[in-house]
Short mmCIF file of C-alpha atoms in Angstrom, two decimals:
data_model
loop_
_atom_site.label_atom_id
_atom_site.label_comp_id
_atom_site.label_asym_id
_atom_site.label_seq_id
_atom_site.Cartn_x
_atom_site.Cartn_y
_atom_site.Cartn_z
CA UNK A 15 -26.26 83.89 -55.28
CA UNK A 16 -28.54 85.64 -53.56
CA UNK A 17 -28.53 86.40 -49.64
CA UNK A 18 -31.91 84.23 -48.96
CA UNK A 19 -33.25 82.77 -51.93
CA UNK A 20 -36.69 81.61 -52.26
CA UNK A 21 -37.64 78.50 -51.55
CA UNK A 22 -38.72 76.75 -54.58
CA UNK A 23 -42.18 75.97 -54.53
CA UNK A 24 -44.30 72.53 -55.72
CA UNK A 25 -47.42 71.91 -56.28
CA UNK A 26 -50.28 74.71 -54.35
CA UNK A 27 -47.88 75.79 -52.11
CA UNK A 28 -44.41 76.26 -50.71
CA UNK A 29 -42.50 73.23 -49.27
CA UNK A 30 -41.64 73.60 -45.72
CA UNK A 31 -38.29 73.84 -44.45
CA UNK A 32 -36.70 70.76 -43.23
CA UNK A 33 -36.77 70.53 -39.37
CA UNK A 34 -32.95 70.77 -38.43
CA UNK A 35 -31.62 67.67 -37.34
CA UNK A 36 -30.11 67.46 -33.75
CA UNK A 37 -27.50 64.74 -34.02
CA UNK A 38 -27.11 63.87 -30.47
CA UNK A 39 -31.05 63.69 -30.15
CA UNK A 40 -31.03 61.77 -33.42
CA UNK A 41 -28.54 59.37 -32.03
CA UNK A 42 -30.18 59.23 -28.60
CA UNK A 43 -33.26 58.16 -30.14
CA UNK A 44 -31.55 55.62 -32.67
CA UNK A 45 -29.34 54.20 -30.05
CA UNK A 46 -31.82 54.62 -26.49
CA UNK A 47 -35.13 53.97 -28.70
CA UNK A 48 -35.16 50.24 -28.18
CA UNK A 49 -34.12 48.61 -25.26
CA UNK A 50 -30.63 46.31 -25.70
CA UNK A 51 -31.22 43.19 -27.26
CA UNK A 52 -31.08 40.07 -24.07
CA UNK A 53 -32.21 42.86 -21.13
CA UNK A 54 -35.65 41.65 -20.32
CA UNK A 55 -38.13 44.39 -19.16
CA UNK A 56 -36.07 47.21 -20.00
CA UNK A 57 -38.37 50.42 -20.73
CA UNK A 58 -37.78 53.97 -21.56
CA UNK A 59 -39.11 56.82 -20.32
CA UNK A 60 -38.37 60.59 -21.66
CA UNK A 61 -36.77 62.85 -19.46
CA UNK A 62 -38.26 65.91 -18.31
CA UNK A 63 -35.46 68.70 -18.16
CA UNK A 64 -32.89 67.48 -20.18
CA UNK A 65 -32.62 69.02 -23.38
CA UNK A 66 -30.39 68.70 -26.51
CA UNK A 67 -31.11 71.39 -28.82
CA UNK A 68 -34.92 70.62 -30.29
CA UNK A 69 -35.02 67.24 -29.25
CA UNK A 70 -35.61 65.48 -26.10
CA UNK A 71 -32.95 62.80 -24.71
CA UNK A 72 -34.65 59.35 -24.17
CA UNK A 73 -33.70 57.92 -20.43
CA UNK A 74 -33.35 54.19 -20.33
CA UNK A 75 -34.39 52.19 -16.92
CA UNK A 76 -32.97 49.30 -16.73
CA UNK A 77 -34.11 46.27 -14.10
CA UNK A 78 -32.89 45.37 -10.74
CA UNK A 79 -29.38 44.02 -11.39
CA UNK A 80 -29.10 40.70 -12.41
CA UNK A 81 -27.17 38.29 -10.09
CA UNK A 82 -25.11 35.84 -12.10
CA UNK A 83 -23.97 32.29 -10.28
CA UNK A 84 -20.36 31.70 -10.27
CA UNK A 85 -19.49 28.93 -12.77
CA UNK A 86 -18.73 25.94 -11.35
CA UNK A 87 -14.89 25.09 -11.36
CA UNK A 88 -13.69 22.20 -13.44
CA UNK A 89 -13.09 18.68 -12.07
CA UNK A 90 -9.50 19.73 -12.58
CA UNK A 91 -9.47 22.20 -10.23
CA UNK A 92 -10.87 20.46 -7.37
CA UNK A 93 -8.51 19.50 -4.68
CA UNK A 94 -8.05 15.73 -5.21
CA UNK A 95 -9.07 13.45 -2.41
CA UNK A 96 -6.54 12.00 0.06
CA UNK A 97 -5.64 8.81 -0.72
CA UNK A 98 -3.42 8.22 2.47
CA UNK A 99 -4.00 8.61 6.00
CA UNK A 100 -2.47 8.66 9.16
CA UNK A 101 -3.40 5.46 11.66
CA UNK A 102 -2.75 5.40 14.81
CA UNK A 103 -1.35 1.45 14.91
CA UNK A 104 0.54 0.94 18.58
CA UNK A 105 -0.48 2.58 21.89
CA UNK A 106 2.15 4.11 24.05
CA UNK A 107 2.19 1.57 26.52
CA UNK A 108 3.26 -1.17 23.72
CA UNK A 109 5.82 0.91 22.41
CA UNK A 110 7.71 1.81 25.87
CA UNK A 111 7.33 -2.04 26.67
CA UNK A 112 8.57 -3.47 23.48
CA UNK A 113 11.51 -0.86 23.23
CA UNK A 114 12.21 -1.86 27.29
CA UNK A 115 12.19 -4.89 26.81
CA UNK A 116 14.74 -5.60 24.29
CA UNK A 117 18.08 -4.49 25.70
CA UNK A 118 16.80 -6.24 28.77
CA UNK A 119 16.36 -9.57 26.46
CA UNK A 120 19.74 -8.75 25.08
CA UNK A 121 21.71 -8.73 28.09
CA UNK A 122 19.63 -11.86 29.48
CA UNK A 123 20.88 -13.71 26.46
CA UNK A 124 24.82 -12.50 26.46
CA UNK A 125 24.40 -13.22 30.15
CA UNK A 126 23.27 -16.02 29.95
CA UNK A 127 26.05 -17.47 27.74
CA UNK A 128 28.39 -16.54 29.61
CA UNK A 129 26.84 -19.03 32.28
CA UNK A 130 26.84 -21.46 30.00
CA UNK A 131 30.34 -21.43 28.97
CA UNK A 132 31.02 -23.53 31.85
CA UNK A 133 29.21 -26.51 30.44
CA UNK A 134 30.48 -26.12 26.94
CA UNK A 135 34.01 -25.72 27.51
CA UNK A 136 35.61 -29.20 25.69
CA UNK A 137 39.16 -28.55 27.50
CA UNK A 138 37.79 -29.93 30.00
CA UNK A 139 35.09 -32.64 28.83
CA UNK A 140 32.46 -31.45 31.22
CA UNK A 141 29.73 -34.03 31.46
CA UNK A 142 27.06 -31.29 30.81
CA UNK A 143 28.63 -30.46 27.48
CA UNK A 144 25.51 -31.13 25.37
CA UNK A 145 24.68 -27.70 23.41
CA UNK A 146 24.77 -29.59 20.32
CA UNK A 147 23.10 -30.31 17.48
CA UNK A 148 23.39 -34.23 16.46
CA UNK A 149 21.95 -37.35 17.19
CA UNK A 150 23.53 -40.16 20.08
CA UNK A 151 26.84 -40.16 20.01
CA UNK A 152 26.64 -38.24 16.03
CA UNK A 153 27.60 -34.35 16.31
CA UNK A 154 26.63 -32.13 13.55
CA UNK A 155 26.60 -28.77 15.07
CA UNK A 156 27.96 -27.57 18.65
CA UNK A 157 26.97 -25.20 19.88
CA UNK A 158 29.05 -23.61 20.48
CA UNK A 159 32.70 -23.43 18.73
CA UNK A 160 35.33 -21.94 20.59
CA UNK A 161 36.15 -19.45 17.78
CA UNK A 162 32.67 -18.02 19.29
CA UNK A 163 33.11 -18.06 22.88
CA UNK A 164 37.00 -16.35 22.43
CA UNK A 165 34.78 -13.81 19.88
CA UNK A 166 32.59 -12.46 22.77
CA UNK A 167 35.14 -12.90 25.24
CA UNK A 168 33.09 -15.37 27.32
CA UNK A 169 35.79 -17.86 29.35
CA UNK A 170 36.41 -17.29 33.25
CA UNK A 171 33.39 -14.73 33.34
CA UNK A 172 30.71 -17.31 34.81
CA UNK A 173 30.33 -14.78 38.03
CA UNK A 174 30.00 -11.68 35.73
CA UNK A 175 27.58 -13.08 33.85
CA UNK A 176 25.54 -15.05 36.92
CA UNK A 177 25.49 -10.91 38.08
CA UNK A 178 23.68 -9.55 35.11
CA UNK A 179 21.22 -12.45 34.57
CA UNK A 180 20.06 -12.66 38.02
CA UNK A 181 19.43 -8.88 38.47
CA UNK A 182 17.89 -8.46 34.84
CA UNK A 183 15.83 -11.54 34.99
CA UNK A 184 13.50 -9.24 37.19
CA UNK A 185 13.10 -6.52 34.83
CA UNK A 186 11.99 -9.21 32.32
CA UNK A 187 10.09 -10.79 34.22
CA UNK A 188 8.32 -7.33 35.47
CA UNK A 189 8.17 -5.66 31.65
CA UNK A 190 6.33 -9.48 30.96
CA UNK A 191 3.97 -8.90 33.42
CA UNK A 192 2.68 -5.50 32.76
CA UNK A 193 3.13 -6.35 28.66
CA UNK A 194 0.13 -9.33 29.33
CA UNK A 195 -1.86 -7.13 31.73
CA UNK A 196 -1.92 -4.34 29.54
CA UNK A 197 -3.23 -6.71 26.61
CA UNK A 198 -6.06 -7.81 28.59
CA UNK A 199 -6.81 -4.96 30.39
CA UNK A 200 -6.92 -2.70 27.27
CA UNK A 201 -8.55 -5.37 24.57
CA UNK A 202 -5.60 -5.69 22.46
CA UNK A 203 -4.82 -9.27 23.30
CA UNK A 204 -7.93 -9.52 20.99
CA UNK A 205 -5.64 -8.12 17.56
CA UNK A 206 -2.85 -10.33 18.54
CA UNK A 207 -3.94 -13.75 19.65
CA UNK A 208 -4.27 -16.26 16.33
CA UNK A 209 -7.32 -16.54 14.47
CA UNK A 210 -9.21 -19.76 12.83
CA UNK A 211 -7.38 -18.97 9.61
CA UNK A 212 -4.33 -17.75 11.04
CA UNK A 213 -2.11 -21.00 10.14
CA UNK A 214 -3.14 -20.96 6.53
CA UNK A 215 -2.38 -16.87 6.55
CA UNK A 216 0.95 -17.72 7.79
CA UNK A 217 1.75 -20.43 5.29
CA UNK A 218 0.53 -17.56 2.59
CA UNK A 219 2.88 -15.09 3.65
CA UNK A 220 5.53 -17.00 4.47
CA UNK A 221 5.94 -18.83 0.58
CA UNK A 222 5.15 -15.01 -0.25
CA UNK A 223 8.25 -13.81 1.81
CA UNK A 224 10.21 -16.79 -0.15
CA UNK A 225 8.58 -15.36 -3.38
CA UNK A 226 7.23 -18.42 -3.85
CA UNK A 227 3.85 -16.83 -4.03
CA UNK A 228 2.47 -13.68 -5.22
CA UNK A 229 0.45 -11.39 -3.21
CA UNK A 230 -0.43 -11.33 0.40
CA UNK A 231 -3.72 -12.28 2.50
CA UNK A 232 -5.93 -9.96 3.91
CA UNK A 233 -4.02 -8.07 6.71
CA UNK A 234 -5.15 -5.99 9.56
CA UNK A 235 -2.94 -4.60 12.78
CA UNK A 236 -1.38 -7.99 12.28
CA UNK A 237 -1.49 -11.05 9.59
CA UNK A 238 -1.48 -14.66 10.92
CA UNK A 239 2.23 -14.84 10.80
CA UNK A 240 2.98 -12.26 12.84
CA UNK A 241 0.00 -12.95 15.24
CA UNK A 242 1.51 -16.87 15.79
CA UNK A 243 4.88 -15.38 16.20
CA UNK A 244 3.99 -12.63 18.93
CA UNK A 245 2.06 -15.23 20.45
CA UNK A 246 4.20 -17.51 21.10
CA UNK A 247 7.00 -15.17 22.29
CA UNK A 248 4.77 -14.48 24.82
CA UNK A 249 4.47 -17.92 25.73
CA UNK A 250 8.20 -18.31 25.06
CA UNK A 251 8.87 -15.77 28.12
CA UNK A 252 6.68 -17.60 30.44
CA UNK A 253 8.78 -20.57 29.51
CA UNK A 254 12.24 -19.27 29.99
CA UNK A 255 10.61 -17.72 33.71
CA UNK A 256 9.68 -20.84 34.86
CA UNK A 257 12.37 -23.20 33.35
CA UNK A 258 15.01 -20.14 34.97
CA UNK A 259 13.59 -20.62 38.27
CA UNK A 260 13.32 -24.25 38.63
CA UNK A 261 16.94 -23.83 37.74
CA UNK A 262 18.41 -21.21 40.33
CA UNK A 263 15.58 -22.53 42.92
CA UNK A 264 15.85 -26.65 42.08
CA UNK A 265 15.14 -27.31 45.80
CA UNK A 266 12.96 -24.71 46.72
CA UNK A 267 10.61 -25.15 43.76
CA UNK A 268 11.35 -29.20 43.20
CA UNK A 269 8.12 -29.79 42.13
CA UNK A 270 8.00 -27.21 39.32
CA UNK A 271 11.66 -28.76 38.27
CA UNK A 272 9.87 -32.11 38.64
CA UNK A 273 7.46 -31.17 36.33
CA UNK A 274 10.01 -30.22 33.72
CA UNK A 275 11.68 -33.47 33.44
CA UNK A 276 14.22 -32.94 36.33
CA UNK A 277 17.26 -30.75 36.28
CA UNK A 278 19.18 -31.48 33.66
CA UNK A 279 15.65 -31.58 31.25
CA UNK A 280 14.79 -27.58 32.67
CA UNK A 281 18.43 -26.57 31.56
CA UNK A 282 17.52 -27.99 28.15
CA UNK A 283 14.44 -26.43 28.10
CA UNK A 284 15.68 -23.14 29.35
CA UNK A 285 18.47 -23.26 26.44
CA UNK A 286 16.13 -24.08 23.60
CA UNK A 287 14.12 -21.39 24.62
CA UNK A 288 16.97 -18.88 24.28
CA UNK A 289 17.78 -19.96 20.69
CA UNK A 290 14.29 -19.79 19.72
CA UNK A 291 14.50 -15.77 21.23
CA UNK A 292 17.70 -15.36 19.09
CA UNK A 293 16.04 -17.20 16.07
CA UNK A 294 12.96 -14.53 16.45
CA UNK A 295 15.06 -11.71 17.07
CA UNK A 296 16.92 -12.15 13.70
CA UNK A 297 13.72 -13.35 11.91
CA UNK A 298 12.10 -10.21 13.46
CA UNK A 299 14.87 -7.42 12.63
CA UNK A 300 14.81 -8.54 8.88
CA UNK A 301 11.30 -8.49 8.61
CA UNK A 302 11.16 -5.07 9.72
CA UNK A 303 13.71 -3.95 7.24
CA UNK A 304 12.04 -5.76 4.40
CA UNK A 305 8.55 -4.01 5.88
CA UNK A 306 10.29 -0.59 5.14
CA UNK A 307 10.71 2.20 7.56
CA UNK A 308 6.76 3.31 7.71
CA UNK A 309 6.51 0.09 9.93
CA UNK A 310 9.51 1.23 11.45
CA UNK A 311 7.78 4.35 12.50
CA UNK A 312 4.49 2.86 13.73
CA UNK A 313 6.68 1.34 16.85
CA UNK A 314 8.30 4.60 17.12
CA UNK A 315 6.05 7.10 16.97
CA UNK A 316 2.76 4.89 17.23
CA UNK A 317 1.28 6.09 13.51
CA UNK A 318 1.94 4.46 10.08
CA UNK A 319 0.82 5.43 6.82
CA UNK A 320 -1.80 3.76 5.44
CA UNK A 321 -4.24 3.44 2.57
CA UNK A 322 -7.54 6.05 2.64
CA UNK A 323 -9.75 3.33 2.15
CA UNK A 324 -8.26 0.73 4.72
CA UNK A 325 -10.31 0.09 7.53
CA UNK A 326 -9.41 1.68 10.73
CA UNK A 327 -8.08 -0.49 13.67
CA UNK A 328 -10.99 0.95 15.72
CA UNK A 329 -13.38 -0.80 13.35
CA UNK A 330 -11.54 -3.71 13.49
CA UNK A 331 -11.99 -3.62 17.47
CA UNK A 332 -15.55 -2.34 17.87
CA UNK A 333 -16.24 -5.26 15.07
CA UNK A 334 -15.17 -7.78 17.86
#
């Protein structure tokens, strides 16, 4: 074949040679021709100086950047919302008092029968003998056997016990006082005292307590039961002060022991008024194990656990 042959000819006059194809400008033009499909306002401009054999590369300009939003996370990965809280239910002044004041009740009590040991004793048919239970001459219940006084060890200690009662009937007496001045001073005689529906509150949770009844009333730093009961403790203590002194001070304070029925009548009273501590004191200590140990805490610590959307105890006093 020869070295160049002739280029065949058609029509009048030769046909020109193809142009050679540049395959990078080829593709640069294919490819960087049109701006990218979903980039608005893209345009193309040729560039000067840079060239690819016979053809001329095609510069793209593309926008300002486009700033995309985060997407916004799923409900599922939102932190959830609390749906407990921490209250703060009993100042520190309650809890020092209340925690004070029961050893010193305790001792007042076992004190106290050991005083009254001497009146109870049957070996010896002492005309005060009357802790009973019974009516006239008709016993049901004494109170009490001598199984019990041998159990706490009670007979010949009348002086021990006369010790202990008279020095801790002053710390009783004191931790009383500052107790009620602290609950008026401070406003929260006003979450305590019993309200106009209190009594049928109480009724409610007591059948509920007997599961007699399902569910529980509405409830806020106290329910109706508990408010009657802390009331009259209260009242209970100012009893047992006043029916104690009219009975170590008869003649000094006659008229107070006048007012109680005479002698004999205030050291009724005064007894009664001890079981009824020991009859709240068991009542108490079981409904505080039934209650569950975040009450527990509350008297400790002065917080409890409690639902998110409970009302707080400061909107229950500011609502006063």
């Amino acid at each position: 074949m020869p070295e160049n042959p002739e280029i065949p000819m058609e029509g009048n006059g030769p046909i020109e040679p193809a142009e050679p194809v540049n395959p990078i400008a080829g593709t640069a033009e294919e490819k960087l021709g049109k701006a990218p499909e979903g980039l608005p306002g893209a345009t193309k401009e040729p560039a000067t100086n840079d060239i690819v054999g016979d053809a001329a590369i095609v510069a793209l300009v593309l926008p300002e950047p486009v700033t995309v939003a985060p997407a916004m996370e799923p409900e599922t990965m939102r932190p959830a919302a609390a749906t407990i809280r921490l209250e703060k239910k009993h100042p520190l002044a309650i809890r020092w008092m209340h925690w004070v004041n029961f050893p010193v009740l305790f001792t007042m009590i076992w004190s106290g029968l050991l005083i009254y040991w001497n009146d109870s004793d049957n070996a010896y048919q002492h005309p005060h003998a009357v802790y009973r239970v019974g009516v006239g001459s008709l016993t049901l219940v004494r109170l009490f056997p001598p199984w019990f006084w041998k159990a706490i060890h009670a007979p010949y200690r009348v002086t021990e016990g006369l010790g202990y009662h008279f020095f801790f009937m002053w710390l009783f007496a004191i931790n009383g006082i500052l107790y009620v001045s602290y609950l008026l001073i401070s406003g929260e005689w006003r979450l305590l005292v019993p309200e106009r529906r209190s009594v049928r509150d109480a009724i409610h949770v007591t059948l509920a307590d007997l599961h007699l009844r399902k569910g529980l009333p509405p409830q806020k730093k106290y329910n109706g039961a508990q408010r009657i009961a802390y009331t009259a403790v209260i009242l209970m203590g100012l009893g047992s002060l006043v029916t104690g002194l009219s009975i170590y001070k008869p003649t000094q304070v006659h008229w107070v022991t006048t007012l109680l029925g005479g002698y004999e009548m205030a050291r009724w009273e005064h007894f009664c008024l001890t079981m009824g501590f020991c009859a709240f004191f068991v009542v108490h200590v079981v409904q505080v194990v039934l209650a569950g140990w975040n009450n527990f805490r509350s008297m400790v610590s002065g917080y409890e656990i409690v639902p998110a959307a409970k009302a707080t105890l400061e909107e229950e006093r500011s609502a006063r």
